[in-house]
Short mmCIF file of C-alpha atoms in Angstrom, two decimals:
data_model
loop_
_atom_site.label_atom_id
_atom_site.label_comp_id
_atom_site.label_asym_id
_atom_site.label_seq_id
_atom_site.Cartn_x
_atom_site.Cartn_y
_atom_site.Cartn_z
CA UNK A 1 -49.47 87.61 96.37
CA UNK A 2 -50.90 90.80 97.86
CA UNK A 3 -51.02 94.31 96.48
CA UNK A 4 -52.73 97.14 98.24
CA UNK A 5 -55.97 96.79 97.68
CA UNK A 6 -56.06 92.97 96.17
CA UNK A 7 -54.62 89.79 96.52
CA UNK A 8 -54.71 86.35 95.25
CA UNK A 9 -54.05 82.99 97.21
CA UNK A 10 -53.29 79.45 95.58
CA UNK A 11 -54.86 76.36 96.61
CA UNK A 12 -53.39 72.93 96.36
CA UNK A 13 -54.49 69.83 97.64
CA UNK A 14 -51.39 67.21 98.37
CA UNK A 15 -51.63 63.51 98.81
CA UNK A 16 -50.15 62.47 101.98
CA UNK A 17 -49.58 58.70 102.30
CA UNK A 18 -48.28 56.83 105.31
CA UNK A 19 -44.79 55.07 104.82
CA UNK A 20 -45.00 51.41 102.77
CA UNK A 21 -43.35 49.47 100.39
CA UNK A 22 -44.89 48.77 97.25
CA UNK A 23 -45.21 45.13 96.93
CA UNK A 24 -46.04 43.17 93.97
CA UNK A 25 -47.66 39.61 93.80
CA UNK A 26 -48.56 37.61 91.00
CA UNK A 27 -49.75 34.39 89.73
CA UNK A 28 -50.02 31.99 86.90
CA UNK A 29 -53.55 29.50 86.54
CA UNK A 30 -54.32 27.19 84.10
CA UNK A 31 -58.02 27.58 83.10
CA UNK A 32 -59.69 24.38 82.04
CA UNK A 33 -63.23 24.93 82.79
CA UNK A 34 -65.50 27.65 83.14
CA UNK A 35 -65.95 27.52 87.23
CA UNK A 36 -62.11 27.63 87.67
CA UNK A 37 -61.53 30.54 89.62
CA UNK A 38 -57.96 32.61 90.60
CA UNK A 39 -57.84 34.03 94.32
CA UNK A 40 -55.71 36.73 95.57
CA UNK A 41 -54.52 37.28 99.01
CA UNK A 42 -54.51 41.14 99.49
CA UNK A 43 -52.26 41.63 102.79
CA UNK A 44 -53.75 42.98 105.54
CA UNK A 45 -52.10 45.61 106.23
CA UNK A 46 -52.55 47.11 102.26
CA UNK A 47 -53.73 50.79 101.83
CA UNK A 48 -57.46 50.12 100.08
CA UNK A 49 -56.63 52.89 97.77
CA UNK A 50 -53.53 51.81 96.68
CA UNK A 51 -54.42 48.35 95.46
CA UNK A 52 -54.49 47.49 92.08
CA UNK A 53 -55.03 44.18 90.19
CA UNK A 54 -55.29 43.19 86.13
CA UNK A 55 -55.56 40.22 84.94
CA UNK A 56 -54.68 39.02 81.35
CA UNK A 57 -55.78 35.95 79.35
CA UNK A 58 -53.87 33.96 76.47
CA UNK A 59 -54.43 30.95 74.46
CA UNK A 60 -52.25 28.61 74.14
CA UNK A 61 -51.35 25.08 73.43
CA UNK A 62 -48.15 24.34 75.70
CA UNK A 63 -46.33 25.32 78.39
CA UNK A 64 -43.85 27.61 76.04
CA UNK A 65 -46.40 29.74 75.87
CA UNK A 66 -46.39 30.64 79.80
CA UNK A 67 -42.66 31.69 78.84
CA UNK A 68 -42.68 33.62 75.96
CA UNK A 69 -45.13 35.58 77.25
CA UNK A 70 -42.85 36.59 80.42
CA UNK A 71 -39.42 37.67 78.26
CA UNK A 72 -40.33 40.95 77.27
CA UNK A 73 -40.09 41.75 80.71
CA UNK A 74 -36.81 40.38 81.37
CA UNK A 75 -35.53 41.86 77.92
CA UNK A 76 -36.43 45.38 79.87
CA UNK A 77 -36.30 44.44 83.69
CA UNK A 78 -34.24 47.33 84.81
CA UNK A 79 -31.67 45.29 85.97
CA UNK A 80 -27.80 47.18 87.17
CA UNK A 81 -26.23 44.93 89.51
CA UNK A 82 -24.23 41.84 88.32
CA UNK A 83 -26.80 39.44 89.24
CA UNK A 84 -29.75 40.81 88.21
CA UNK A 85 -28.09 41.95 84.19
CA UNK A 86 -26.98 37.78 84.42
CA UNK A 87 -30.84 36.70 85.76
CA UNK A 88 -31.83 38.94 82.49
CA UNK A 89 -29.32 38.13 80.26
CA UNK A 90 -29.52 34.29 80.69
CA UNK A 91 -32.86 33.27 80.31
CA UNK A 92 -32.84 35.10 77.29
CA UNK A 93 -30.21 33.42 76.15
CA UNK A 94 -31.85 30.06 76.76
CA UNK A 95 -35.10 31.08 74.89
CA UNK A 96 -33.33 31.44 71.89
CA UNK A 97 -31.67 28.07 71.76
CA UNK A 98 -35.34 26.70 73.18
CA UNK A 99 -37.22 28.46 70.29
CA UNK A 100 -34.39 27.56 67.89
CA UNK A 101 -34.74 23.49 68.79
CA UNK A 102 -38.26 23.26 68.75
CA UNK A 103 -39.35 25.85 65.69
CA UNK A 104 -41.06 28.25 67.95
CA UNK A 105 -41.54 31.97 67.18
CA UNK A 106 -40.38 34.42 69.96
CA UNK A 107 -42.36 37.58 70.52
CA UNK A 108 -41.65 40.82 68.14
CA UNK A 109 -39.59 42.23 70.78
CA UNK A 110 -37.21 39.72 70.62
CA UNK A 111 -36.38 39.48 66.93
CA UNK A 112 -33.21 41.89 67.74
CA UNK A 113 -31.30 39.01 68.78
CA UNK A 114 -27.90 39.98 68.06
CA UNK A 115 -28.33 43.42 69.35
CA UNK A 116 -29.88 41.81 72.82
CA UNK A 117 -26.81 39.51 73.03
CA UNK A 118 -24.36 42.27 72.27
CA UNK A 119 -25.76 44.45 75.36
CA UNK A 120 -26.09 41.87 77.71
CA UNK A 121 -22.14 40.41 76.71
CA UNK A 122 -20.95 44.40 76.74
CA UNK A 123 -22.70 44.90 80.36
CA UNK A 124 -21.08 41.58 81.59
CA UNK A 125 -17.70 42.36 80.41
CA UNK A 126 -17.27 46.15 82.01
CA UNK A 127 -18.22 44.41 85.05
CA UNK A 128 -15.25 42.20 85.07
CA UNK A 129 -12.63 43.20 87.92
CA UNK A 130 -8.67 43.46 87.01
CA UNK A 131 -8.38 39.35 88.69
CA UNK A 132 -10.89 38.20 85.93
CA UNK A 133 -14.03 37.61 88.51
CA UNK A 134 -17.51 39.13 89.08
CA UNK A 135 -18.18 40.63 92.46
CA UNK A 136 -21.67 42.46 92.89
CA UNK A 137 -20.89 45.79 91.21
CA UNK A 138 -18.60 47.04 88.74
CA UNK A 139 -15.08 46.97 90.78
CA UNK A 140 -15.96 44.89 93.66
CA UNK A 141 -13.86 42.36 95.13
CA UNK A 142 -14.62 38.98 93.08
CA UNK A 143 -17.42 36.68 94.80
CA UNK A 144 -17.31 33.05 94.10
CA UNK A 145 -20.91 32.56 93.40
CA UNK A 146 -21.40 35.55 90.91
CA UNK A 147 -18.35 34.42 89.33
CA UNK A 148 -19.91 31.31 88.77
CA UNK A 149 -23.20 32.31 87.84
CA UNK A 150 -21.80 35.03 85.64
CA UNK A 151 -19.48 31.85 83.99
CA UNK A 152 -22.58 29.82 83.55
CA UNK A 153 -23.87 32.34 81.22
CA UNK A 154 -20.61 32.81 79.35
CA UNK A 155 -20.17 29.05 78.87
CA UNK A 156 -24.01 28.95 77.53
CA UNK A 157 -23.06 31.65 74.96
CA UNK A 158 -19.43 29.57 73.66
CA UNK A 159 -22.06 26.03 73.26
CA UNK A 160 -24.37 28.33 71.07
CA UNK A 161 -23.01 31.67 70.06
CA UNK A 162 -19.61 30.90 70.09
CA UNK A 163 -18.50 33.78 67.71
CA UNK A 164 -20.23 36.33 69.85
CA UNK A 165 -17.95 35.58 72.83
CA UNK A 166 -15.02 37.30 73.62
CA UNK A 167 -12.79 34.50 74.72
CA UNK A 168 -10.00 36.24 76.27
CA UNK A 169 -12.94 37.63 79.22
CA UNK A 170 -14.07 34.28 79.60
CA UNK A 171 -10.50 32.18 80.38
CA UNK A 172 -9.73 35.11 82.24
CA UNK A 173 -13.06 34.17 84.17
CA UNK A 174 -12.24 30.11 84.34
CA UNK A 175 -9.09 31.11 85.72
CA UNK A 176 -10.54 33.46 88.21
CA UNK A 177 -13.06 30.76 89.54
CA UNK A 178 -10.64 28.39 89.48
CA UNK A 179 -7.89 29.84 91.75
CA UNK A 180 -11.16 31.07 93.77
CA UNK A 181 -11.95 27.71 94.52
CA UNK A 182 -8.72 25.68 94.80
CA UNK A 183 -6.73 28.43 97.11
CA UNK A 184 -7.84 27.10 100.54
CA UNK A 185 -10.21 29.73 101.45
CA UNK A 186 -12.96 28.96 103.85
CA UNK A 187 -16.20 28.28 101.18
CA UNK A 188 -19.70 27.32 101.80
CA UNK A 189 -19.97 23.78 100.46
CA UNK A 190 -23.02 24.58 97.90
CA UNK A 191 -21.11 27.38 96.89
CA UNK A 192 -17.82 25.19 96.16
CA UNK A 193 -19.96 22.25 94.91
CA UNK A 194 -21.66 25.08 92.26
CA UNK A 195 -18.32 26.00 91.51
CA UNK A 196 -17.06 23.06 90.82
CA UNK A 197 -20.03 22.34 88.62
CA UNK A 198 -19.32 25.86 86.45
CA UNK A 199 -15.70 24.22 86.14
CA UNK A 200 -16.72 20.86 84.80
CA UNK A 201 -19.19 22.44 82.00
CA UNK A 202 -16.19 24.62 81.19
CA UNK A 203 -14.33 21.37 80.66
CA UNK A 204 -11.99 22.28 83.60
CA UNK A 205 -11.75 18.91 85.38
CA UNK A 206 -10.45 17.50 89.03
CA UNK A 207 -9.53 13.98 89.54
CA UNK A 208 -9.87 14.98 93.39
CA UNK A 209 -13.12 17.07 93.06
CA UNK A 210 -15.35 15.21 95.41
CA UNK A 211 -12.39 15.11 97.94
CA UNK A 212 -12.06 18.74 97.54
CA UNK A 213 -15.59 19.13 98.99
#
């Protein structure tokens, strides 16, 4: 600003970085002995004043413990797509049966299990298109895989939360898969043979499946 006979000026000092990607590596080590050391690889091409590392140290007395230290990251991984909400969703899903079988206690974070189930089910669902298959997003045309994957999950829910399922989504879903993979369209062969696998854990059955491949 300037008046007459004064003025004032601002000064502001403003960052100006070069364009990157930020990139994030990690690692797990077991430590055994006190020389055991972890190394990390900093690219070469990495901005010095940019790089960042932390490292954190637990106890404990099995693998499980390697796991249930990563879930409360997948419980809040940002995830919005149909494949990452199922890569979320599932292994959450299988922690809960794991920690149910063998008596182990889950982090804090995970003790609202019915409300974690209900938002991962509710996200699932609204992604559903009108043919009963999962494409990528919300509305997309149906993809074989994610309707698989997303079917994996579902069937994991009916073997151990069966009353939390809404069943009328998932036979809509078998069905979906099913006329995916039987209508003659041109398919990858791990994608039909993952397909086929989905099927047979949702007790859907082909005398002529290996032919079929």
């Amino acid at each position: 600003a300037k008046g007459q006979k004064s003025y004032d000026i601002l000064q502001k000092t403003i960052d100006i970085n070069p364009v990157s990607i930020k990139q994030i590596y990690s690692d797990v080590k077991i430590v055994r002995k006190s020389t055991d050391s972890l190394v990390f690889n900093v690219p070469a091409g990495a901005i010095p004043s940019t790089v960042k590392a932390s490292i954190g140290l637990s106890e404990m007395e099995n693998p499980y413990g390697l796991v249930a230290e990563a879930l409360p990251y997948l419980k809040s991984y940002p995830y919005g797509c149909v494949e990452q909400t199922t890569s979320s969703f599932l292994p959450n899903l299988v922690a809960f049966d794991v920690s149910k079988k063998l008596g182990m206690k889950l982090p804090d974070t995970f003790a609202d299990k019915d409300a974690i189930l209900k938002k991962g089910l509710d996200k699932l669902y609204s992604y559903q298109n009108k043919q009963g298959g999962w494409g990528w997003w919300s509305g997309n045309k149906a993809d074989i895989y994610m309707t698989a994957y997303v079917m994996y999950a579902l069937d994991f829910v009916k073997r151990t939360y069966p009353n939390k399922l809404d069943n009328n989504i998932y036979y809509r879903g078998v069905r979906a898969l099913r006329n995916a993979i039987t209508s003659g369209r041109s398919v990858d062969i791990n994608t039909r043979i993952y397909g086929y696998y989905v099927l047979s854990r949702c007790n859907y059955k082909y005398k002529s499946m290996i032919e079929r491949m």
